[in-house]
Amino acid sequence: MNPFSSGTRLRDMIRAIRSCKTAAEERAVVRKECAAIRAAISENDQDYRHRNLAKLMFIHMLGYPTHFGQMECLKLIASSGFPEKRIGYLGLMLLLDERQEVLMLVTNSLKQDLNHSNQYIIGLALCALGNICSAEMARDLAPEVEKLLQFRDPNIRKKAALCSIRIIKKVPDLAENFINPAASLLREKHHGVLITGVQLCTDLCKVSSEALEYFREKCTEGLVKTLKDMANSPYAPEYDIAGITDPFLHIRLLKLLRILGQGDADASDCMNDILAQVATKIESNKNAGNAILYECVGTIMSIEDNGGLRVLAINILGRFLSNRDNNIRYVALNMLMKAITVDAQAVQRHRATILECVKDSDASIRKKALDLVYLLVNESNVKPLTKELIESLEASDQEFKGVLTAKICSLVEKFSPEKIWYIDQMLKVLSEAGNFVKDEVWHALIVVISNASDLHGYSVRALYRAFQTSTEQETLVRVAVWCIGEYGDMLVNNVGMLDIEEPITVTESDAVDALEVSIKRLNSDLTTKAMALIALLKLSSRFPSCSERIKDIILQNKRSFVLELQQRSIEFNCILQKHQNIRSALVERMPVLDEATFSGRRAGSLPTSVSTSTGTARNLPNGIAKPAAAPVADLLDLSSDDAPAPNSSGGDFLQDLLGVDLSPASAPPGTSQPPKAGTDVLLDLLSIGTSPPAQSSSSASNILSSIQDDKTSLVNLNGLASLTSLSPNATSASPAPMMDLLDGFGPSPQKKEENGPAYPSLVAYESSTLRMTFNISKQPGNPQTTLIQAIFTNLSPNVYNDFLFQAAVPKFLQLHLDPASSNTLPASGNGSIIQSMKVTNSQHGKKSLVMRIRIAYKINSKDVLEEGQVSNFPRDL
Amino acid sequence: MIHFVLLISRQGKVRLTKWYSPYSQKERTKVIRELGGVILNRGPKLCNFVDWRGFKVVYKRYASLYFCMCIDQDDNELEVLEIIHHFVEILDRYFGSVCELDLIFNFHKAYYILDELLLAGELQESSKKTVARLIAAQDSLVETAKEQASSISNIIAQATK
């Protein structure tokens, strides 16, 4: 025997580990034990193999690596005795999972044990198979398991039934083999077999519509009878829980009936009586009874309409909702969420109670209640419900505030009956929990304010008031700063006063004060400060009297350590000092922001525009070239790493504006058109929508002459010029990054022509559920590289989630995969996922492309894996 | 279905884990850490359910041990509470008023019992008596095998004396 495994017993090892005072001590003990076990393994020590494995399992549970013990499990399983096999299978289930390849080696032993003469050994094998088998093992061993469904001992039959569930989940094609044996299990008397048999039928219905039809036709009545017998059965001590015979079986029967009754009036009709009986007779003073009632309500809600039963079910839920037990209230909320699709009116009746739950001290209940309230809101009740939610916002803790804020914002946006109400509610949310408000939400608010021309004055005054009360919430400060910059004059002059407003007196210097506060506020971040600087610049022309003070504030940032602020400060100072003549035009009010574009971008229809410009703008010389063009500078801002991408109001939307107006601009720069003053140009840059685009492009080149005295770099302005004019020669002449920038905004027509020879698109992979099409193109001048655009289409009626495409290529190829356009694939071809990849063929001309693919996705959170090989590429790639 | 079963002590030590859905070793550690944090920090009077990564975790505390089971969104939480209690009663019957130490030193026994109760993440047996009988039968199989082995080694020892 080896010197290490001097035979510490399992018990002693556990004791030694438990007596360790520190983590380091524990590690030392474990290391010593592991060394001994490794030594024993390498000596192929048989006597202590099972003890060593037991020790390893304990060590594994503590979280230490134990992979070296995996083969020991297999050896123990392969040995003949029951004790060895028992511990071996336990180790197998504990130390391995279905994704380890070692598992394949056990298939043979499992097959033998499934045919063993000792029923307990069969039981062990079934247990291991049911808990960790992979798809391949399932395929290999399904016939054995199927046979065991008719084994003489009921304890094996029940294990085989559950094992079958695992098998059909792994390989749904095998389902049809199990339909008949499963149906015969439903006639059993043994509760274990019955429970597992019902469960097997339930899962069969989920994977196979054929099974569903079969059970619905053949078994509904039998199941109803079984449930009836159960509900009326006399006291059975073996299965009794709180006075109810076998609640587990009750629940499983109800669950299967739900599936059978769903969408089938006859089957639903058949089970009406028994459901009514269960719903009325089961006692609801113990958890077991409530569990059955809960399941029964679920079944009533799912099967075909029966008014009387529904009333009964809703009443049970009402009782649950007013229960003192938190668990019961939780499940009531959960079930009401399902009931809302069936009978929204009935759920609305419980509104007050549900709203109370939003303020509950239990986080789980709060969250459920909030989800439910979210579903309850409609046009008619949005006002009172939002009021309630905002009130609970004040009382909620930090963690919950984030969730609640997101929900309120989404509700307000979705159901807002009028703009003023929207602005009011958003203002409340911003003042209460502005720090939790997402960027796109306050961006949307600005867009709405900008569009509501009659409310500009009202908004800016309301924001100013809120700002005076508290400056704690970052996003409130940002929106206030933006509005003061844009509509500062309305703030001071009380323009557009509404009847409901109380008049306030704000002087020009008060408004500037507010901006100064927001710059100097300790916790203001870069975005807020940058926005405040722009707002100051804007005010400088609106409030000539404060001009000097504004200049001072702006100059204070000249030495800011943050490059962005320093740069803005210097640039704005230049504008204030040297360009009085163009300033007022430069800082004119923003044109009305386009709601459609904004919401379109939010919805992700232009997902590339931000990312491409972020990537390429970084290459631009970000220098002194833009003294006058602050918002244009914002465009470049997108590159600054520390600031959130959509940086400040102006540039953010300018980007959109450029995008919108790009296409009609066609006149090549520098031709025709009498030279215009630089002012116009910049004006155009700021509000392109207001002037004809042709002008803007031509005059953009003229900008050169007017700013040259500032020693600006020509290159940059050329770049700007080409930004506004999408003429072929300008594009090709401008630096490459600019082209990319344009690509982000709209399709550039000549891009295609530059590509190499065209190839027809090919269907690279097709199964009954999924199709993958490849669009192939070549980069000019680079014959080795092939660009492939994979388009996935869903051919099934189910939505695919967590969609993941993987590809592998032989060594002579190099593969580069870009991120996919989405990871959700809508059902029935209602959309597609697009993923680009680049394949470089080092043996171009000799070998053609070949690719192995693997596609993983989830249907209803169930994993599906498809694999295949693509070898039908055109030959010359 | 039940995706996994966790037994965590009040100090956050893992006493038993059983995974019915594939989780890699790394994920397992992460899940345990994450859930331990959530569950151990919940107050005593709150409900026994936690929403977690699109699943629901049902937990119940017995003395110093938290029994947790992770289930799908549309599973019956109240029933799972009942399953947990069922498991605890069987353990209690087997060990004779079970305590945490029993489960530490006889962790493999706890696993054997769990394997008779759950399989493939589904309930296998609703009768405590049947589970106890099956475990007893298998334990006695092990005992006989042991006795045989020791009597054989005695014979060998005597023969080689």
PDB file of C-alpha atoms in Angstrom, chain A residues 281-487:
ATOM      1  CA  LYS A 281     -63.575  21.212  -1.729  1.00  0.00           C
ATOM      2  CA  ILE A 282     -59.849  21.529  -1.048  1.00  0.00           C
ATOM      3  CA  GLU A 283     -59.067  23.129   2.299  1.00  0.00           C
ATOM      4  CA  SER A 284     -56.968  26.243   2.040  1.00  0.00           C
ATOM      5  CA  ASN A 285     -55.533  26.444   5.525  1.00  0.00           C
ATOM      6  CA  LYS A 286     -52.334  24.498   4.765  1.00  0.00           C
ATOM      7  CA  ASN A 287     -49.664  24.952   2.165  1.00  0.00           C
ATOM      8  CA  ALA A 288     -50.398  21.620   0.484  1.00  0.00           C
ATOM      9  CA  GLY A 289     -54.039  22.570  -0.070  1.00  0.00           C
ATOM     10  CA  ASN A 290     -53.084  25.987  -1.380  1.00  0.00           C
ATOM     11  CA  ALA A 291     -50.610  24.422  -3.767  1.00  0.00           C
ATOM     12  CA  ILE A 292     -53.420  22.354  -5.266  1.00  0.00           C
ATOM     13  CA  LEU A 293     -55.788  25.334  -5.436  1.00  0.00           C
ATOM     14  CA  TYR A 294     -53.093  27.382  -7.115  1.00  0.00           C
ATOM     15  CA  GLU A 295     -52.550  24.703  -9.727  1.00  0.00           C
ATOM     16  CA  CYS A 296     -56.292  24.309 -10.182  1.00  0.00           C
ATOM     17  CA  VAL A 297     -56.735  28.030 -10.791  1.00  0.00           C
ATOM     18  CA  GLY A 298     -53.980  27.851 -13.365  1.00  0.00           C
ATOM     19  CA  THR A 299     -55.772  25.040 -15.131  1.00  0.00           C
ATOM     20  CA  ILE A 300     -59.117  26.839 -15.064  1.00  0.00           C
ATOM     21  CA  MET A 301     -57.494  29.945 -16.557  1.00  0.00           C
ATOM     22  CA  SER A 302     -55.875  27.989 -19.358  1.00  0.00           C
ATOM     23  CA  ILE A 303     -58.627  25.698 -20.571  1.00  0.00           C
ATOM     24  CA  GLU A 304     -61.435  26.783 -22.835  1.00  0.00           C
ATOM     25  CA  ASP A 305     -63.900  29.324 -21.585  1.00  0.00           C
ATOM     26  CA  ASN A 306     -66.291  28.459 -18.836  1.00  0.00           C
ATOM     27  CA  GLY A 307     -67.622  31.585 -17.172  1.00  0.00           C
ATOM     28  CA  GLY A 308     -68.668  29.955 -13.925  1.00  0.00           C
ATOM     29  CA  LEU A 309     -65.318  28.316 -13.267  1.00  0.00           C
ATOM     30  CA  ARG A 310     -63.455  31.529 -14.035  1.00  0.00           C
ATOM     31  CA  VAL A 311     -65.444  33.402 -11.418  1.00  0.00           C
ATOM     32  CA  LEU A 312     -64.584  30.675  -8.943  1.00  0.00           C
ATOM     33  CA  ALA A 313     -60.893  30.916  -9.830  1.00  0.00           C
ATOM     34  CA  ILE A 314     -60.763  34.704  -9.610  1.00  0.00           C
ATOM     35  CA  ASN A 315     -62.438  34.500  -6.217  1.00  0.00           C
ATOM     36  CA  ILE A 316     -59.789  32.076  -4.991  1.00  0.00           C
ATOM     37  CA  LEU A 317     -57.109  34.492  -6.195  1.00  0.00           C
ATOM     38  CA  GLY A 318     -58.862  37.344  -4.423  1.00  0.00           C
ATOM     39  CA  ARG A 319     -58.759  35.301  -1.241  1.00  0.00           C
ATOM     40  CA  PHE A 320     -55.086  34.531  -1.809  1.00  0.00           C
ATOM     41  CA  LEU A 321     -54.305  38.177  -2.368  1.00  0.00           C
ATOM     42  CA  SER A 322     -55.695  39.179   0.992  1.00  0.00           C
ATOM     43  CA  ASN A 323     -53.936  36.309   2.759  1.00  0.00           C
ATOM     44  CA  ARG A 324     -51.454  37.208   5.463  1.00  0.00           C
ATOM     45  CA  ASP A 325     -48.940  34.642   4.258  1.00  0.00           C
ATOM     46  CA  ASN A 326     -46.432  36.252   1.907  1.00  0.00           C
ATOM     47  CA  ASN A 327     -46.020  33.081  -0.124  1.00  0.00           C
ATOM     48  CA  ILE A 328     -49.701  32.992  -0.918  1.00  0.00           C
ATOM     49  CA  ARG A 329     -49.751  36.629  -1.911  1.00  0.00           C
ATOM     50  CA  TYR A 330     -46.756  36.052  -4.144  1.00  0.00           C
ATOM     51  CA  VAL A 331     -48.392  33.230  -6.054  1.00  0.00           C
ATOM     52  CA  ALA A 332     -51.624  35.211  -6.270  1.00  0.00           C
ATOM     53  CA  LEU A 333     -49.807  38.057  -7.987  1.00  0.00           C
ATOM     54  CA  ASN A 334     -48.093  35.574 -10.222  1.00  0.00           C
ATOM     55  CA  MET A 335     -51.352  33.988 -11.269  1.00  0.00           C
ATOM     56  CA  LEU A 336     -53.160  37.309 -11.718  1.00  0.00           C
ATOM     57  CA  MET A 337     -50.549  38.117 -14.300  1.00  0.00           C
ATOM     58  CA  LYS A 338     -51.737  35.154 -16.331  1.00  0.00           C
ATOM     59  CA  ALA A 339     -55.374  35.892 -15.590  1.00  0.00           C
ATOM     60  CA  ILE A 340     -55.065  39.370 -17.033  1.00  0.00           C
ATOM     61  CA  THR A 341     -55.119  38.044 -20.572  1.00  0.00           C
ATOM     62  CA  VAL A 342     -58.285  36.103 -19.792  1.00  0.00           C
ATOM     63  CA  ASP A 343     -60.265  38.551 -17.741  1.00  0.00           C
ATOM     64  CA  ALA A 344     -58.635  41.941 -17.361  1.00  0.00           C
ATOM     65  CA  GLN A 345     -61.749  43.406 -15.795  1.00  0.00           C
ATOM     66  CA  ALA A 346     -61.688  41.000 -12.874  1.00  0.00           C
ATOM     67  CA  VAL A 347     -58.037  41.731 -12.218  1.00  0.00           C
ATOM     68  CA  GLN A 348     -58.646  45.463 -12.326  1.00  0.00           C
ATOM     69  CA  ARG A 349     -60.973  45.044  -9.364  1.00  0.00           C
ATOM     70  CA  HIS A 350     -57.991  44.122  -7.209  1.00  0.00           C
ATOM     71  CA  ARG A 351     -56.015  47.152  -8.294  1.00  0.00           C
ATOM     72  CA  ALA A 352     -55.899  48.792  -4.907  1.00  0.00           C
ATOM     73  CA  THR A 353     -54.569  45.667  -3.196  1.00  0.00           C
ATOM     74  CA  ILE A 354     -51.986  45.158  -5.899  1.00  0.00           C
ATOM     75  CA  LEU A 355     -50.792  48.743  -5.576  1.00  0.00           C
ATOM     76  CA  GLU A 356     -50.360  48.140  -1.869  1.00  0.00           C
ATOM     77  CA  CYS A 357     -48.086  45.220  -2.714  1.00  0.00           C
ATOM     78  CA  VAL A 358     -45.806  47.538  -4.720  1.00  0.00           C
ATOM     79  CA  LYS A 359     -44.935  49.109  -1.376  1.00  0.00           C
ATOM     80  CA  ASP A 360     -44.482  45.771   0.411  1.00  0.00           C
ATOM     81  CA  SER A 361     -41.382  45.172   2.472  1.00  0.00           C
ATOM     82  CA  ASP A 362     -40.621  41.977   0.566  1.00  0.00           C
ATOM     83  CA  ALA A 363     -38.592  42.569  -2.589  1.00  0.00           C
ATOM     84  CA  SER A 364     -39.969  39.508  -4.376  1.00  0.00           C
ATOM     85  CA  ILE A 365     -43.549  40.638  -3.833  1.00  0.00           C
ATOM     86  CA  ARG A 366     -42.770  44.230  -4.782  1.00  0.00           C
ATOM     87  CA  LYS A 367     -41.291  43.137  -8.051  1.00  0.00           C
ATOM     88  CA  LYS A 368     -44.163  40.810  -8.923  1.00  0.00           C
ATOM     89  CA  ALA A 369     -46.709  43.486  -8.027  1.00  0.00           C
ATOM     90  CA  LEU A 370     -44.925  46.043 -10.160  1.00  0.00           C
ATOM     91  CA  ASP A 371     -44.879  43.686 -13.127  1.00  0.00           C
ATOM     92  CA  LEU A 372     -48.577  43.178 -12.658  1.00  0.00           C
ATOM     93  CA  VAL A 373     -49.365  46.885 -12.364  1.00  0.00           C
ATOM     94  CA  TYR A 374     -47.395  47.405 -15.538  1.00  0.00           C
ATOM     95  CA  LEU A 375     -49.734  45.023 -17.314  1.00  0.00           C
ATOM     96  CA  LEU A 376     -52.795  46.617 -15.754  1.00  0.00           C
ATOM     97  CA  VAL A 377     -52.164  50.085 -17.093  1.00  0.00           C
ATOM     98  CA  ASN A 378     -54.190  51.269 -20.060  1.00  0.00           C
ATOM     99  CA  GLU A 379     -55.202  54.629 -21.525  1.00  0.00           C
ATOM    100  CA  SER A 380     -58.048  55.092 -19.106  1.00  0.00           C
ATOM    101  CA  ASN A 381     -56.244  54.462 -15.850  1.00  0.00           C
ATOM    102  CA  VAL A 382     -52.728  55.612 -16.628  1.00  0.00           C
ATOM    103  CA  LYS A 383     -53.072  58.868 -14.711  1.00  0.00           C
ATOM    104  CA  PRO A 384     -54.077  57.533 -11.280  1.00  0.00           C
ATOM    105  CA  LEU A 385     -51.774  54.519 -11.553  1.00  0.00           C
ATOM    106  CA  THR A 386     -48.778  56.611 -12.502  1.00  0.00           C
ATOM    107  CA  LYS A 387     -49.531  58.880  -9.590  1.00  0.00           C
ATOM    108  CA  GLU A 388     -49.527  55.901  -7.256  1.00  0.00           C
ATOM    109  CA  LEU A 389     -46.318  54.518  -8.704  1.00  0.00           C
ATOM    110  CA  ILE A 390     -44.546  57.836  -8.406  1.00  0.00           C
ATOM    111  CA  GLU A 391     -45.657  58.006  -4.812  1.00  0.00           C
ATOM    112  CA  SER A 392     -44.225  54.584  -4.117  1.00  0.00           C
ATOM    113  CA  LEU A 393     -41.028  55.716  -5.800  1.00  0.00           C
ATOM    114  CA  GLU A 394     -40.501  58.097  -2.929  1.00  0.00           C
ATOM    115  CA  ALA A 395     -40.819  55.292  -0.406  1.00  0.00           C
ATOM    116  CA  SER A 396     -38.804  52.629  -2.175  1.00  0.00           C
ATOM    117  CA  ASP A 397     -35.220  51.641  -1.500  1.00  0.00           C
ATOM    118  CA  GLN A 398     -32.346  52.302  -3.855  1.00  0.00           C
ATOM    119  CA  GLU A 399     -32.264  48.872  -5.395  1.00  0.00           C
ATOM    120  CA  PHE A 400     -35.928  48.908  -6.312  1.00  0.00           C
ATOM    121  CA  LYS A 401     -35.866  52.503  -7.537  1.00  0.00           C
ATOM    122  CA  GLY A 402     -34.013  51.531 -10.689  1.00  0.00           C
ATOM    123  CA  VAL A 403     -36.591  48.926 -11.693  1.00  0.00           C
ATOM    124  CA  LEU A 404     -39.497  51.124 -10.729  1.00  0.00           C
ATOM    125  CA  THR A 405     -38.130  54.145 -12.570  1.00  0.00           C
ATOM    126  CA  ALA A 406     -37.660  52.178 -15.753  1.00  0.00           C
ATOM    127  CA  LYS A 407     -41.224  50.893 -15.553  1.00  0.00           C
ATOM    128  CA  ILE A 408     -42.741  54.315 -14.851  1.00  0.00           C
ATOM    129  CA  CYS A 409     -40.835  55.927 -17.692  1.00  0.00           C
ATOM    130  CA  SER A 410     -41.928  53.249 -20.084  1.00  0.00           C
ATOM    131  CA  LEU A 411     -45.561  53.584 -18.996  1.00  0.00           C
ATOM    132  CA  VAL A 412     -45.566  57.334 -19.252  1.00  0.00           C
ATOM    133  CA  GLU A 413     -44.087  57.191 -22.714  1.00  0.00           C
ATOM    134  CA  LYS A 414     -46.468  54.515 -23.882  1.00  0.00           C
ATOM    135  CA  PHE A 415     -49.757  55.843 -22.606  1.00  0.00           C
ATOM    136  CA  SER A 416     -49.252  59.556 -22.199  1.00  0.00           C
ATOM    137  CA  PRO A 417     -52.502  61.237 -23.204  1.00  0.00           C
ATOM    138  CA  GLU A 418     -51.003  64.703 -23.665  1.00  0.00           C
ATOM    139  CA  LYS A 419     -47.619  66.303 -23.790  1.00  0.00           C
ATOM    140  CA  ILE A 420     -47.967  68.476 -20.749  1.00  0.00           C
ATOM    141  CA  TRP A 421     -48.841  65.468 -18.623  1.00  0.00           C
ATOM    142  CA  TYR A 422     -45.871  63.587 -20.025  1.00  0.00           C
ATOM    143  CA  ILE A 423     -43.543  66.451 -19.209  1.00  0.00           C
ATOM    144  CA  ASP A 424     -44.985  66.792 -15.720  1.00  0.00           C
ATOM    145  CA  GLN A 425     -44.601  63.101 -14.919  1.00  0.00           C
ATOM    146  CA  MET A 426     -41.111  62.875 -16.313  1.00  0.00           C
ATOM    147  CA  LEU A 427     -40.179  65.896 -14.270  1.00  0.00           C
ATOM    148  CA  LYS A 428     -41.417  64.188 -11.134  1.00  0.00           C
ATOM    149  CA  VAL A 429     -39.473  61.056 -11.940  1.00  0.00           C
ATOM    150  CA  LEU A 430     -36.356  63.042 -12.741  1.00  0.00           C
ATOM    151  CA  SER A 431     -36.538  64.968  -9.500  1.00  0.00           C
ATOM    152  CA  GLU A 432     -37.223  61.834  -7.486  1.00  0.00           C
ATOM    153  CA  ALA A 433     -34.945  59.299  -9.098  1.00  0.00           C
ATOM    154  CA  GLY A 434     -33.152  61.050 -11.932  1.00  0.00           C
ATOM    155  CA  ASN A 435     -29.983  59.125 -11.279  1.00  0.00           C
ATOM    156  CA  PHE A 436     -31.728  55.923 -12.307  1.00  0.00           C
ATOM    157  CA  VAL A 437     -33.134  57.287 -15.527  1.00  0.00           C
ATOM    158  CA  LYS A 438     -31.551  55.841 -18.618  1.00  0.00           C
ATOM    159  CA  ASP A 439     -29.996  58.071 -21.259  1.00  0.00           C
ATOM    160  CA  GLU A 440     -32.560  57.355 -23.923  1.00  0.00           C
ATOM    161  CA  VAL A 441     -35.357  58.368 -21.567  1.00  0.00           C
ATOM    162  CA  TRP A 442     -34.113  61.861 -20.906  1.00  0.00           C
ATOM    163  CA  HIS A 443     -33.099  62.209 -24.542  1.00  0.00           C
ATOM    164  CA  ALA A 444     -36.698  61.399 -25.407  1.00  0.00           C
ATOM    165  CA  LEU A 445     -37.917  64.001 -22.955  1.00  0.00           C
ATOM    166  CA  ILE A 446     -35.799  66.651 -24.657  1.00  0.00           C
ATOM    167  CA  VAL A 447     -37.155  65.640 -28.032  1.00  0.00           C
ATOM    168  CA  VAL A 448     -40.708  65.924 -26.719  1.00  0.00           C
ATOM    169  CA  ILE A 449     -40.084  69.316 -25.171  1.00  0.00           C
ATOM    170  CA  SER A 450     -38.485  70.508 -28.362  1.00  0.00           C
ATOM    171  CA  ASN A 451     -41.562  69.420 -30.311  1.00  0.00           C
ATOM    172  CA  ALA A 452     -44.079  71.029 -27.996  1.00  0.00           C
ATOM    173  CA  SER A 453     -43.543  74.618 -29.030  1.00  0.00           C
ATOM    174  CA  ASP A 454     -46.372  75.937 -26.856  1.00  0.00           C
ATOM    175  CA  LEU A 455     -44.837  74.306 -23.784  1.00  0.00           C
ATOM    176  CA  HIS A 456     -41.262  75.549 -24.150  1.00  0.00           C
ATOM    177  CA  GLY A 457     -41.785  78.307 -21.640  1.00  0.00           C
ATOM    178  CA  TYR A 458     -43.700  76.096 -19.276  1.00  0.00           C
ATOM    179  CA  SER A 459     -41.062  73.351 -19.387  1.00  0.00           C
ATOM    180  CA  VAL A 460     -38.117  75.591 -18.818  1.00  0.00           C
ATOM    181  CA  ARG A 461     -39.810  77.269 -15.873  1.00  0.00           C
ATOM    182  CA  ALA A 462     -40.867  73.987 -14.331  1.00  0.00           C
ATOM    183  CA  LEU A 463     -37.378  72.594 -14.759  1.00  0.00           C
ATOM    184  CA  TYR A 464     -35.878  75.726 -13.301  1.00  0.00           C
ATOM    185  CA  ARG A 465     -38.106  75.372 -10.262  1.00  0.00           C
ATOM    186  CA  ALA A 466     -37.194  71.707  -9.823  1.00  0.00           C
ATOM    187  CA  PHE A 467     -33.553  72.587 -10.251  1.00  0.00           C
ATOM    188  CA  GLN A 468     -33.824  75.197  -7.530  1.00  0.00           C
ATOM    189  CA  THR A 469     -35.267  72.629  -5.151  1.00  0.00           C
ATOM    190  CA  SER A 470     -32.616  69.990  -5.655  1.00  0.00           C
ATOM    191  CA  THR A 471     -29.611  69.410  -7.844  1.00  0.00           C
ATOM    192  CA  GLU A 472     -28.984  65.888  -6.676  1.00  0.00           C
ATOM    193  CA  GLN A 473     -30.317  64.125  -9.719  1.00  0.00           C
ATOM    194  CA  GLU A 474     -27.900  64.214 -12.606  1.00  0.00           C
ATOM    195  CA  THR A 475     -30.384  63.761 -15.414  1.00  0.00           C
ATOM    196  CA  LEU A 476     -32.681  66.447 -14.054  1.00  0.00           C
ATOM    197  CA  VAL A 477     -29.740  68.823 -14.130  1.00  0.00           C
ATOM    198  CA  ARG A 478     -28.935  67.875 -17.690  1.00  0.00           C
ATOM    199  CA  VAL A 479     -32.438  68.406 -19.012  1.00  0.00           C
ATOM    200  CA  ALA A 480     -32.733  71.668 -17.077  1.00  0.00           C
ATOM    201  CA  VAL A 481     -29.410  72.864 -18.429  1.00  0.00           C
ATOM    202  CA  TRP A 482     -30.394  72.048 -21.969  1.00  0.00           C
ATOM    203  CA  CYS A 483     -33.715  73.848 -21.661  1.00  0.00           C
ATOM    204  CA  ILE A 484     -32.224  76.907 -20.008  1.00  0.00           C
ATOM    205  CA  GLY A 485     -29.710  77.110 -22.834  1.00  0.00           C
ATOM    206  CA  GLU A 486     -32.353  76.807 -25.487  1.00  0.00           C
ATOM    207  CA  TYR A 487     -35.243  78.676 -23.932  1.00  0.00           C
TER     208      TYR A 487
END
